[in-house]
PDB file of C-alpha atoms and ligand atoms in Angstrom:
ATOM      1  CA  MET A   1     109.873  80.764  80.568  1.00  0.00           C
ATOM      2  CA  PRO A   2     109.074  77.613  78.563  1.00  0.00           C
ATOM      3  CA  ASP A   3     106.975  77.836  75.399  1.00  0.00           C
ATOM      4  CA  TYR A   4     103.538  76.291  75.532  1.00  0.00           C
ATOM      5  CA  GLU A   5     101.111  75.606  72.708  1.00  0.00           C
ATOM      6  CA  ASN A   6      97.820  76.682  74.285  1.00  0.00           C
ATOM      7  CA  VAL A   7      99.006  78.884  77.127  1.00  0.00           C
ATOM      8  CA  LYS A   8     100.718  82.217  76.501  1.00  0.00           C
ATOM      9  CA  LEU A   9     102.827  83.777  79.229  1.00  0.00           C
ATOM     10  CA  SER A  10     103.995  87.343  79.688  1.00  0.00           C
ATOM     11  CA  LEU A  11     105.765  88.909  82.618  1.00  0.00           C
ATOM     12  CA  ASN A  12     105.407  92.622  83.380  1.00  0.00           C
ATOM     13  CA  ASP A  13     106.454  94.286  86.590  1.00  0.00           C
ATOM     14  CA  HIS A  14     106.629  90.888  88.346  1.00  0.00           C
ATOM     15  CA  ILE A  15     103.032  90.069  87.322  1.00  0.00           C
ATOM     16  CA  LEU A  16     102.699  86.961  85.169  1.00  0.00           C
ATOM     17  CA  THR A  17      99.743  86.937  82.779  1.00  0.00           C
ATOM     18  CA  LEU A  18      98.712  83.441  81.759  1.00  0.00           C
ATOM     19  CA  THR A  19      96.404  83.541  78.732  1.00  0.00           C
ATOM     20  CA  ILE A  20      94.492  80.453  77.648  1.00  0.00           C
ATOM     21  CA  ASP A  21      94.840  80.598  73.887  1.00  0.00           C
ATOM     22  CA  ARG A  22      92.658  78.264  71.830  1.00  0.00           C
ATOM     23  CA  PRO A  23      90.524  80.812  70.029  1.00  0.00           C
ATOM     24  CA  ASP A  24      89.032  78.301  67.565  1.00  0.00           C
ATOM     25  CA  SER A  25      87.307  76.469  70.401  1.00  0.00           C
ATOM     26  CA  MET A  26      86.542  79.373  72.736  1.00  0.00           C
ATOM     27  CA  ASN A  27      89.684  78.544  74.761  1.00  0.00           C
ATOM     28  CA  ALA A  28      88.214  75.173  75.783  1.00  0.00           C
ATOM     29  CA  LEU A  29      90.450  73.182  78.095  1.00  0.00           C
ATOM     30  CA  ASN A  30      91.792  70.056  76.436  1.00  0.00           C
ATOM     31  CA  PHE A  31      94.163  67.670  78.218  1.00  0.00           C
ATOM     32  CA  LEU A  32      97.229  69.446  76.858  1.00  0.00           C
ATOM     33  CA  THR A  33      96.011  72.824  78.096  1.00  0.00           C
ATOM     34  CA  ILE A  34      95.373  71.496  81.594  1.00  0.00           C
ATOM     35  CA  GLU A  35      98.911  70.092  81.669  1.00  0.00           C
ATOM     36  CA  GLU A  36     100.304  73.368  80.356  1.00  0.00           C
ATOM     37  CA  ILE A  37      98.465  75.273  83.099  1.00  0.00           C
ATOM     38  CA  ARG A  38      99.970  72.858  85.617  1.00  0.00           C
ATOM     39  CA  GLY A  39     103.447  73.486  84.207  1.00  0.00           C
ATOM     40  CA  ALA A  40     103.086  77.263  83.979  1.00  0.00           C
ATOM     41  CA  ILE A  41     101.643  77.677  87.478  1.00  0.00           C
ATOM     42  CA  GLY A  42     104.229  75.284  88.933  1.00  0.00           C
ATOM     43  CA  GLU A  43     107.026  77.346  87.372  1.00  0.00           C
ATOM     44  CA  ALA A  44     105.447  80.636  88.484  1.00  0.00           C
ATOM     45  CA  LEU A  45     105.238  79.463  92.081  1.00  0.00           C
ATOM     46  CA  ILE A  46     108.980  78.884  92.287  1.00  0.00           C
ATOM     47  CA  ASP A  47     110.097  81.778  90.070  1.00  0.00           C
ATOM     48  CA  GLU A  48     111.234  84.657  92.300  1.00  0.00           C
ATOM     49  CA  GLN A  49     110.568  87.113  89.490  1.00  0.00           C
ATOM     50  CA  VAL A  50     106.841  86.283  89.659  1.00  0.00           C
ATOM     51  CA  LYS A  51     104.984  87.963  92.499  1.00  0.00           C
ATOM     52  CA  ALA A  52     101.398  87.633  91.236  1.00  0.00           C
ATOM     53  CA  ILE A  53      99.465  85.843  88.507  1.00  0.00           C
ATOM     54  CA  ILE A  54      96.607  86.914  86.230  1.00  0.00           C
ATOM     55  CA  ILE A  55      94.663  84.225  84.367  1.00  0.00           C
ATOM     56  CA  THR A  56      92.655  85.276  81.317  1.00  0.00           C
ATOM     57  CA  GLY A  57      91.454  84.035  77.934  1.00  0.00           C
ATOM     58  CA  SER A  58      92.452  85.166  74.455  1.00  0.00           C
ATOM     59  CA  GLY A  59      90.038  87.033  72.208  1.00  0.00           C
ATOM     60  CA  GLU A  60      86.933  89.032  72.964  1.00  0.00           C
ATOM     61  CA  LYS A  61      84.286  86.339  73.450  1.00  0.00           C
ATOM     62  CA  ALA A  62      85.518  83.753  75.880  1.00  0.00           C
ATOM     63  CA  PHE A  63      87.523  83.363  79.043  1.00  0.00           C
ATOM     64  CA  VAL A  64      87.212  79.572  78.798  1.00  0.00           C
ATOM     65  CA  ALA A  65      84.094  77.806  77.461  1.00  0.00           C
ATOM     66  CA  GLY A  66      84.675  74.635  79.458  1.00  0.00           C
ATOM     67  CA  ALA A  67      86.479  71.378  79.041  1.00  0.00           C
ATOM     68  CA  ASP A  68      86.958  70.396  75.412  1.00  0.00           C
ATOM     69  CA  ILE A  69      83.795  68.482  74.556  1.00  0.00           C
ATOM     70  CA  ASN A  70      85.587  66.626  71.722  1.00  0.00           C
ATOM     71  CA  GLU A  71      87.816  65.056  74.337  1.00  0.00           C
ATOM     72  CA  ILE A  72      85.391  64.542  77.189  1.00  0.00           C
ATOM     73  CA  ARG A  73      83.004  62.599  74.977  1.00  0.00           C
ATOM     74  CA  GLU A  74      85.628  59.802  75.057  1.00  0.00           C
ATOM     75  CA  LEU A  75      85.531  59.555  78.853  1.00  0.00           C
ATOM     76  CA  ASN A  76      84.217  56.385  80.440  1.00  0.00           C
ATOM     77  CA  GLU A  77      84.051  54.490  83.713  1.00  0.00           C
ATOM     78  CA  VAL A  78      87.749  53.638  83.504  1.00  0.00           C
ATOM     79  CA  ASN A  79      89.361  57.023  82.808  1.00  0.00           C
ATOM     80  CA  SER A  80      86.896  59.619  84.122  1.00  0.00           C
ATOM     81  CA  ARG A  81      87.808  59.605  87.823  1.00  0.00           C
ATOM     82  CA  LYS A  82      91.473  60.213  86.973  1.00  0.00           C
ATOM     83  CA  PHE A  83      90.390  62.988  84.585  1.00  0.00           C
ATOM     84  CA  ALA A  84      88.497  64.765  87.365  1.00  0.00           C
ATOM     85  CA  GLU A  85      91.197  64.237  89.987  1.00  0.00           C
ATOM     86  CA  ASN A  86      93.860  65.527  87.636  1.00  0.00           C
ATOM     87  CA  GLY A  87      91.949  68.756  86.955  1.00  0.00           C
ATOM     88  CA  GLN A  88      91.153  69.152  90.644  1.00  0.00           C
ATOM     89  CA  GLU A  89      94.862  68.878  91.427  1.00  0.00           C
ATOM     90  CA  VAL A  90      95.797  71.580  88.909  1.00  0.00           C
ATOM     91  CA  PHE A  91      93.062  73.943  90.101  1.00  0.00           C
ATOM     92  CA  GLY A  92      93.988  73.181  93.729  1.00  0.00           C
ATOM     93  CA  GLN A  93      97.516  74.351  92.911  1.00  0.00           C
ATOM     94  CA  ILE A  94      96.003  77.704  91.837  1.00  0.00           C
ATOM     95  CA  GLU A  95      93.713  77.995  94.853  1.00  0.00           C
ATOM     96  CA  ASN A  96      96.554  77.285  97.267  1.00  0.00           C
ATOM     97  CA  SER A  97      99.072  79.515  95.523  1.00  0.00           C
ATOM     98  CA  GLU A  98     101.082  81.620  97.974  1.00  0.00           C
ATOM     99  CA  LYS A  99     101.166  84.323  95.315  1.00  0.00           C
ATOM    100  CA  PRO A 100      97.924  86.164  94.576  1.00  0.00           C
ATOM    101  CA  VAL A 101      96.024  84.839  91.548  1.00  0.00           C
ATOM    102  CA  ILE A 102      93.277  86.902  89.895  1.00  0.00           C
ATOM    103  CA  ALA A 103      90.971  85.720  87.110  1.00  0.00           C
ATOM    104  CA  ALA A 104      90.388  88.405  84.470  1.00  0.00           C
ATOM    105  CA  VAL A 105      87.182  86.983  83.012  1.00  0.00           C
ATOM    106  CA  ASN A 106      86.852  88.451  79.522  1.00  0.00           C
ATOM    107  CA  GLY A 107      83.794  86.534  78.253  1.00  0.00           C
ATOM    108  CA  TYR A 108      82.189  83.105  78.626  1.00  0.00           C
ATOM    109  CA  ALA A 109      83.335  81.277  81.772  1.00  0.00           C
ATOM    110  CA  LEU A 110      81.475  78.008  81.445  1.00  0.00           C
ATOM    111  CA  GLY A 111      82.071  74.566  82.916  1.00  0.00           C
ATOM    112  CA  GLY A 112      85.816  74.174  83.446  1.00  0.00           C
ATOM    113  CA  GLY A 113      86.146  77.909  82.689  1.00  0.00           C
ATOM    114  CA  CYS A 114      83.904  78.849  85.580  1.00  0.00           C
ATOM    115  CA  GLU A 115      85.793  76.294  87.685  1.00  0.00           C
ATOM    116  CA  LEU A 116      89.131  77.828  86.675  1.00  0.00           C
ATOM    117  CA  ALA A 117      87.908  81.330  87.572  1.00  0.00           C
ATOM    118  CA  MET A 118      86.584  80.050  90.915  1.00  0.00           C
ATOM    119  CA  ALA A 119      89.936  78.462  91.752  1.00  0.00           C
ATOM    120  CA  CYS A 120      91.549  81.912  91.537  1.00  0.00           C
ATOM    121  CA  HIS A 121      91.616  84.035  94.690  1.00  0.00           C
ATOM    122  CA  ILE A 122      89.694  86.968  93.176  1.00  0.00           C
ATOM    123  CA  ARG A 123      87.581  87.397  90.014  1.00  0.00           C
ATOM    124  CA  VAL A 124      87.095  90.514  87.890  1.00  0.00           C
ATOM    125  CA  ALA A 125      84.719  90.184  84.929  1.00  0.00           C
ATOM    126  CA  THR A 126      83.822  92.232  81.872  1.00  0.00           C
ATOM    127  CA  GLU A 127      80.211  93.310  81.384  1.00  0.00           C
ATOM    128  CA  ASN A 128      79.717  90.743  78.591  1.00  0.00           C
ATOM    129  CA  ALA A 129      80.998  87.799  80.662  1.00  0.00           C
ATOM    130  CA  MET A 130      78.635  84.894  81.239  1.00  0.00           C
ATOM    131  CA  PHE A 131      79.036  82.264  83.947  1.00  0.00           C
ATOM    132  CA  GLY A 132      77.625  78.788  84.252  1.00  0.00           C
ATOM    133  CA  GLN A 133      78.102  75.116  84.915  1.00  0.00           C
ATOM    134  CA  PRO A 134      76.228  73.609  81.940  1.00  0.00           C
ATOM    135  CA  GLU A 135      77.527  70.062  82.482  1.00  0.00           C
ATOM    136  CA  VAL A 136      74.095  68.579  83.223  1.00  0.00           C
ATOM    137  CA  LYS A 137      73.150  69.477  79.655  1.00  0.00           C
ATOM    138  CA  LEU A 138      75.837  66.998  78.562  1.00  0.00           C
ATOM    139  CA  GLY A 139      74.755  64.338  81.046  1.00  0.00           C
ATOM    140  CA  ILE A 140      77.635  64.939  83.456  1.00  0.00           C
ATOM    141  CA  ILE A 141      78.490  67.155  86.419  1.00  0.00           C
ATOM    142  CA  PRO A 142      81.446  69.483  87.003  1.00  0.00           C
ATOM    143  CA  GLY A 143      84.620  67.538  87.778  1.00  0.00           C
ATOM    144  CA  TYR A 144      87.210  70.233  88.434  1.00  0.00           C
ATOM    145  CA  GLY A 145      85.843  71.374  91.803  1.00  0.00           C
ATOM    146  CA  GLY A 146      82.804  73.258  90.492  1.00  0.00           C
ATOM    147  CA  THR A 147      80.205  71.701  92.784  1.00  0.00           C
ATOM    148  CA  GLN A 148      82.326  72.619  95.793  1.00  0.00           C
ATOM    149  CA  ARG A 149      83.656  76.074  94.929  1.00  0.00           C
ATOM    150  CA  LEU A 150      80.388  77.336  93.459  1.00  0.00           C
ATOM    151  CA  THR A 151      78.603  76.384  96.684  1.00  0.00           C
ATOM    152  CA  GLN A 152      81.325  78.103  98.710  1.00  0.00           C
ATOM    153  CA  LEU A 153      81.021  81.301  96.705  1.00  0.00           C
ATOM    154  CA  VAL A 154      77.281  81.687  96.091  1.00  0.00           C
ATOM    155  CA  GLY A 155      75.700  79.505  98.797  1.00  0.00           C
ATOM    156  CA  LYS A 156      73.829  76.217  98.606  1.00  0.00           C
ATOM    157  CA  GLY A 157      70.492  77.335  97.144  1.00  0.00           C
ATOM    158  CA  LYS A 158      71.902  79.318  94.230  1.00  0.00           C
ATOM    159  CA  ALA A 159      74.576  76.688  93.562  1.00  0.00           C
ATOM    160  CA  MET A 160      71.924  73.973  93.427  1.00  0.00           C
ATOM    161  CA  GLU A 161      69.916  76.029  90.947  1.00  0.00           C
ATOM    162  CA  LEU A 162      72.874  76.805  88.677  1.00  0.00           C
ATOM    163  CA  LEU A 163      74.206  73.244  88.789  1.00  0.00           C
ATOM    164  CA  MET A 164      70.824  71.554  88.346  1.00  0.00           C
ATOM    165  CA  THR A 165      69.539  73.762  85.522  1.00  0.00           C
ATOM    166  CA  GLY A 166      72.881  74.301  83.781  1.00  0.00           C
ATOM    167  CA  GLU A 167      71.710  77.844  83.006  1.00  0.00           C
ATOM    168  CA  MET A 168      74.129  80.720  82.511  1.00  0.00           C
ATOM    169  CA  ILE A 169      74.085  83.949  84.486  1.00  0.00           C
ATOM    170  CA  SER A 170      75.278  87.389  83.430  1.00  0.00           C
ATOM    171  CA  ALA A 171      78.248  89.189  84.937  1.00  0.00           C
ATOM    172  CA  LYS A 172      75.821  91.453  86.809  1.00  0.00           C
ATOM    173  CA  GLU A 173      74.085  88.429  88.386  1.00  0.00           C
ATOM    174  CA  ALA A 174      77.476  86.901  89.138  1.00  0.00           C
ATOM    175  CA  LEU A 175      78.359  90.097  90.999  1.00  0.00           C
ATOM    176  CA  ASP A 176      75.065  90.077  92.909  1.00  0.00           C
ATOM    177  CA  THR A 177      75.565  86.461  94.012  1.00  0.00           C
ATOM    178  CA  GLY A 178      79.202  86.914  95.072  1.00  0.00           C
ATOM    179  CA  LEU A 179      80.642  84.829  92.263  1.00  0.00           C
ATOM    180  CA  VAL A 180      82.773  87.762  91.093  1.00  0.00           C
ATOM    181  CA  ASN A 181      84.333  90.668  92.948  1.00  0.00           C
ATOM    182  CA  TYR A 182      83.939  93.349  90.251  1.00  0.00           C
ATOM    183  CA  VAL A 183      82.360  93.871  86.846  1.00  0.00           C
ATOM    184  CA  VAL A 184      84.012  96.427  84.560  1.00  0.00           C
ATOM    185  CA  ALA A 185      84.002  97.573  80.940  1.00  0.00           C
ATOM    186  CA  ARG A 186      86.194  95.498  78.597  1.00  0.00           C
ATOM    187  CA  ASP A 187      88.878  98.160  78.272  1.00  0.00           C
ATOM    188  CA  GLU A 188      89.032  98.533  82.057  1.00  0.00           C
ATOM    189  CA  LEU A 189      89.585  94.836  82.810  1.00  0.00           C
ATOM    190  CA  LEU A 190      93.348  94.762  83.162  1.00  0.00           C
ATOM    191  CA  ASN A 191      93.447  98.172  84.843  1.00  0.00           C
ATOM    192  CA  LYS A 192      91.107  96.928  87.542  1.00  0.00           C
ATOM    193  CA  VAL A 193      93.026  93.678  88.025  1.00  0.00           C
ATOM    194  CA  ASN A 194      96.325  95.559  88.206  1.00  0.00           C
ATOM    195  CA  GLU A 195      94.861  98.071  90.651  1.00  0.00           C
ATOM    196  CA  ILE A 196      93.873  95.232  93.014  1.00  0.00           C
ATOM    197  CA  LEU A 197      97.240  93.517  92.585  1.00  0.00           C
ATOM    198  CA  SER A 198      99.163  96.724  93.236  1.00  0.00           C
ATOM    199  CA  LYS A 199      97.370  97.036  96.583  1.00  0.00           C
ATOM    200  CA  ILE A 200      98.135  93.403  97.475  1.00  0.00           C
ATOM    201  CA  LEU A 201     101.758  93.622  96.327  1.00  0.00           C
ATOM    202  CA  LYS A 202     102.391  96.529  98.689  1.00  0.00           C
ATOM    203  CA  GLN A 203     101.716  94.201 101.626  1.00  0.00           C
ATOM    204  CA  ALA A 204     104.085  91.762 103.278  1.00  0.00           C
ATOM    205  CA  PRO A 205     104.188  88.707 100.938  1.00  0.00           C
ATOM    206  CA  LYS A 206     104.311  86.176 103.764  1.00  0.00           C
ATOM    207  CA  ALA A 207     101.311  87.787 105.461  1.00  0.00           C
ATOM    208  CA  VAL A 208      99.396  87.604 102.162  1.00  0.00           C
ATOM    209  CA  ALA A 209     100.351  83.930 101.736  1.00  0.00           C
ATOM    210  CA  ASN A 210      99.205  83.215 105.272  1.00  0.00           C
ATOM    211  CA  VAL A 211      95.842  84.868 104.565  1.00  0.00           C
ATOM    212  CA  VAL A 212      95.320  82.533 101.577  1.00  0.00           C
ATOM    213  CA  ASP A 213      96.126  79.538 103.748  1.00  0.00           C
ATOM    214  CA  CYS A 214      93.715  80.610 106.521  1.00  0.00           C
ATOM    215  CA  VAL A 215      90.805  81.418 104.201  1.00  0.00           C
ATOM    216  CA  ASN A 216      91.238  78.101 102.386  1.00  0.00           C
ATOM    217  CA  ALA A 217      91.266  76.335 105.766  1.00  0.00           C
ATOM    218  CA  VAL A 218      87.614  77.376 106.222  1.00  0.00           C
ATOM    219  CA  PHE A 219      86.721  74.975 103.422  1.00  0.00           C
ATOM    220  CA  ASP A 220      89.129  72.191 104.340  1.00  0.00           C
ATOM    221  CA  ASN A 221      87.321  69.567 106.400  1.00  0.00           C
ATOM    222  CA  GLU A 222      90.583  68.276 107.775  1.00  0.00           C
ATOM    223  CA  ALA A 223      91.812  71.678 108.994  1.00  0.00           C
ATOM    224  CA  ASN A 224      90.842  73.565 112.121  1.00  0.00           C
ATOM    225  CA  GLY A 225      90.593  77.098 110.801  1.00  0.00           C
ATOM    226  CA  TYR A 226      91.154  78.790 114.151  1.00  0.00           C
ATOM    227  CA  GLN A 227      94.259  76.693 114.788  1.00  0.00           C
ATOM    228  CA  THR A 228      95.509  77.451 111.299  1.00  0.00           C
ATOM    229  CA  GLU A 229      94.957  81.139 111.988  1.00  0.00           C
ATOM    230  CA  ALA A 230      96.798  81.016 115.321  1.00  0.00           C
ATOM    231  CA  ASN A 231      99.722  79.091 113.763  1.00  0.00           C
ATOM    232  CA  ASN A 232      99.920  81.418 110.786  1.00  0.00           C
ATOM    233  CA  PHE A 233      99.682  84.446 113.073  1.00  0.00           C
ATOM    234  CA  MET A 234     102.711  83.080 114.937  1.00  0.00           C
ATOM    235  CA  ASN A 235     104.518  82.490 111.624  1.00  0.00           C
ATOM    236  CA  CYS A 236     103.963  86.126 110.666  1.00  0.00           C
ATOM    237  CA  CYS A 237     105.258  87.324 114.037  1.00  0.00           C
ATOM    238  CA  ARG A 238     108.561  85.577 113.281  1.00  0.00           C
ATOM    239  CA  THR A 239     109.186  87.575 110.087  1.00  0.00           C
ATOM    240  CA  GLU A 240     111.390  90.580 109.425  1.00  0.00           C
ATOM    241  CA  ASP A 241     108.447  92.126 107.589  1.00  0.00           C
ATOM    242  CA  PHE A 242     106.434  92.154 110.830  1.00  0.00           C
ATOM    243  CA  LYS A 243     109.209  94.160 112.498  1.00  0.00           C
ATOM    244  CA  GLU A 244     109.363  96.456 109.471  1.00  0.00           C
ATOM    245  CA  GLY A 245     105.569  96.934 109.295  1.00  0.00           C
ATOM    246  CA  THR A 246     105.170  97.834 112.951  1.00  0.00           C
ATOM    247  CA  SER A 247     108.324 100.029 113.001  1.00  0.00           C
ATOM    248  CA  ALA A 248     107.232 101.873 109.858  1.00  0.00           C
ATOM    249  CA  PHE A 249     103.839 102.616 111.393  1.00  0.00           C
ATOM    250  CA  LEU A 250     105.352 103.981 114.587  1.00  0.00           C
ATOM    251  CA  GLU A 251     107.951 105.974 112.654  1.00  0.00           C
ATOM    252  CA  LYS A 252     105.195 107.397 110.407  1.00  0.00           C
ATOM    253  CA  ARG A 253     106.743 106.139 107.165  1.00  0.00           C
ATOM    254  CA  GLU A 254     105.836 103.641 104.421  1.00  0.00           C
ATOM    255  CA  PRO A 255     107.060 100.095 105.149  1.00  0.00           C
ATOM    256  CA  VAL A 256     109.587  98.436 102.857  1.00  0.00           C
ATOM    257  CA  PHE A 257     108.708  94.759 102.878  1.00  0.00           C
ATOM    258  CA  LYS A 258     111.294  92.246 101.706  1.00  0.00           C
ATOM    259  CA  GLY A 259     109.307  89.042 101.999  1.00  0.00           C
ATOM    260  CA  GLU A 260     111.573  87.895 104.822  1.00  0.00           C
TER     261      GLU A 260
HETATM  262  N1  LIG B 301      84.599  72.299  73.708  1.00  0.00           N
HETATM  263  C1  LIG B 301      84.928  72.213  72.411  1.00  0.00           C
HETATM  264  N2  LIG B 301      84.631  73.137  71.493  1.00  0.00           N
HETATM  265  C2  LIG B 301      83.944  74.204  71.924  1.00  0.00           C
HETATM  266  C3  LIG B 301      83.559  74.373  73.268  1.00  0.00           C
HETATM  267  C4  LIG B 301      83.918  73.353  74.186  1.00  0.00           C
HETATM  268  N3  LIG B 301      83.630  73.432  75.483  1.00  0.00           N
HETATM  269  N4  LIG B 301      82.888  75.532  73.373  1.00  0.00           N
HETATM  270  C5  LIG B 301      82.858  76.082  72.151  1.00  0.00           C
HETATM  271  N5  LIG B 301      83.497  75.287  71.267  1.00  0.00           N
HETATM  272  C6  LIG B 301      83.668  75.503  69.842  1.00  0.00           C
HETATM  273  C7  LIG B 301      82.388  75.261  69.070  1.00  0.00           C
HETATM  274  O1  LIG B 301      82.207  73.886  68.812  1.00  0.00           O
HETATM  275  C8  LIG B 301      82.643  76.067  67.819  1.00  0.00           C
HETATM  276  O2  LIG B 301      83.501  75.322  66.972  1.00  0.00           O
HETATM  277  P1  LIG B 301      83.286  75.346  65.357  1.00  0.00           P
HETATM  278  O3  LIG B 301      83.545  76.781  64.974  1.00  0.00           O
HETATM  279  O4  LIG B 301      84.320  74.398  64.874  1.00  0.00           O
HETATM  280  O5  LIG B 301      81.876  74.924  65.121  1.00  0.00           O
HETATM  281  C9  LIG B 301      83.437  77.269  68.327  1.00  0.00           C
HETATM  282  O6  LIG B 301      83.970  76.872  69.590  1.00  0.00           O
HETATM  283  C10 LIG B 301      82.576  78.489  68.533  1.00  0.00           C
HETATM  284  O7  LIG B 301      81.469  78.118  69.371  1.00  0.00           O
HETATM  285  P2  LIG B 301      79.957  78.417  68.992  1.00  0.00           P
HETATM  286  O8  LIG B 301      79.095  77.485  69.782  1.00  0.00           O
HETATM  287  O9  LIG B 301      79.758  78.403  67.502  1.00  0.00           O
HETATM  288  O10 LIG B 301      79.819  79.924  69.488  1.00  0.00           O
HETATM  289  P3  LIG B 301      78.543  80.658  70.098  1.00  0.00           P
HETATM  290  O11 LIG B 301      78.937  82.078  70.251  1.00  0.00           O
HETATM  291  O12 LIG B 301      77.331  80.325  69.300  1.00  0.00           O
HETATM  292  O13 LIG B 301      78.333  79.997  71.560  1.00  0.00           O
HETATM  293  C11 LIG B 301      79.037  79.161  73.715  1.00  0.00           C
HETATM  294  C12 LIG B 301      79.309  80.137  72.550  1.00  0.00           C
HETATM  295  C13 LIG B 301      80.241  79.266  74.662  1.00  0.00           C
HETATM  296  C14 LIG B 301      77.759  79.563  74.445  1.00  0.00           C
HETATM  297  C15 LIG B 301      78.898  77.736  73.172  1.00  0.00           C
HETATM  298  O14 LIG B 301      80.006  77.450  72.347  1.00  0.00           O
HETATM  299  C16 LIG B 301      78.805  76.670  74.215  1.00  0.00           C
HETATM  300  O15 LIG B 301      77.754  76.474  74.802  1.00  0.00           O
HETATM  301  N6  LIG B 301      79.922  75.922  74.459  1.00  0.00           N
HETATM  302  C17 LIG B 301      79.937  74.781  75.312  1.00  0.00           C
HETATM  303  C18 LIG B 301      79.894  75.169  76.772  1.00  0.00           C
HETATM  304  C19 LIG B 301      79.888  73.948  77.651  1.00  0.00           C
HETATM  305  O16 LIG B 301      78.998  73.130  77.625  1.00  0.00           O
HETATM  306  N7  LIG B 301      80.937  73.838  78.465  1.00  0.00           N
HETATM  307  C20 LIG B 301      81.067  72.778  79.431  1.00  0.00           C
HETATM  308  C21 LIG B 301      81.818  71.653  78.889  1.00  0.00           C
HETATM  309  S1  LIG B 301      81.990  70.393  80.129  1.00  0.00           S
END
């Protein structure tokens, strides 16, 4: 695994943990960090040793407190569209990952941090986590998919409120609105994430990848979700794991999936 400056990687039991590590600035995403996330996720997607990914932040206070404001203050009419499109591409790579990606939100998830968590398939937060899209307070709007994914997760009315006021919400409120899947004590965070991943990793990998593709198709204006589902259903029926799953059930034994 390559060495990165602001992203730390560790691989345990085929689960890659990607930690955003800029503690002096609450793990804010500068350009380098976005590119390092791109590199690390790109590598993880093709590395057969990696079967799932956890994204978290270093330290006790922040997951990621947004894009780095020192850098975004230099944005202008000429470079800002590219900036947004670049971040959208990197977060799209996470959202469309065939391998499960869970955000372990260990503190502030603001701006680009909330957007990063929302790009993951599932979110587990600590009780002290805070969520928000405070960009309007800086005179901008989210640019890494936040207006879209927040609306998808919490619905139009709540998304409008959070985006228009820039106010933060607690982990408990995030749970109530559907922004996160679970809220746990700090020392339970990785246990909970690993518990979810262990359930997913017992399933047929291609079936899991096809689920991701179908669910994402709901939000893709160019896709017909029902057609995607029918196609992906057919793809699953072609796999060895389908034969194994059905045989194992009928033979009253646990399936052994090979991802084939
Ligand atoms: N970009 C750059 N630096 C950031 C940052 C960001 N998004 N968020 C925090 N930091 C830096 C602070 O400037 C501060 O640096 P300093 O120690 O050199 O002064 C350090 O991280 C600690 O932050 P601080 O504000 O002192 O901590 P806090 O506990 O009082 O508040 C936050 C924490 C997260 C609520 C607050 O830092 C904040 O609101 N950050 C900006 C969030 C934001 O607007 N994100 C969207 C950006 S588009």
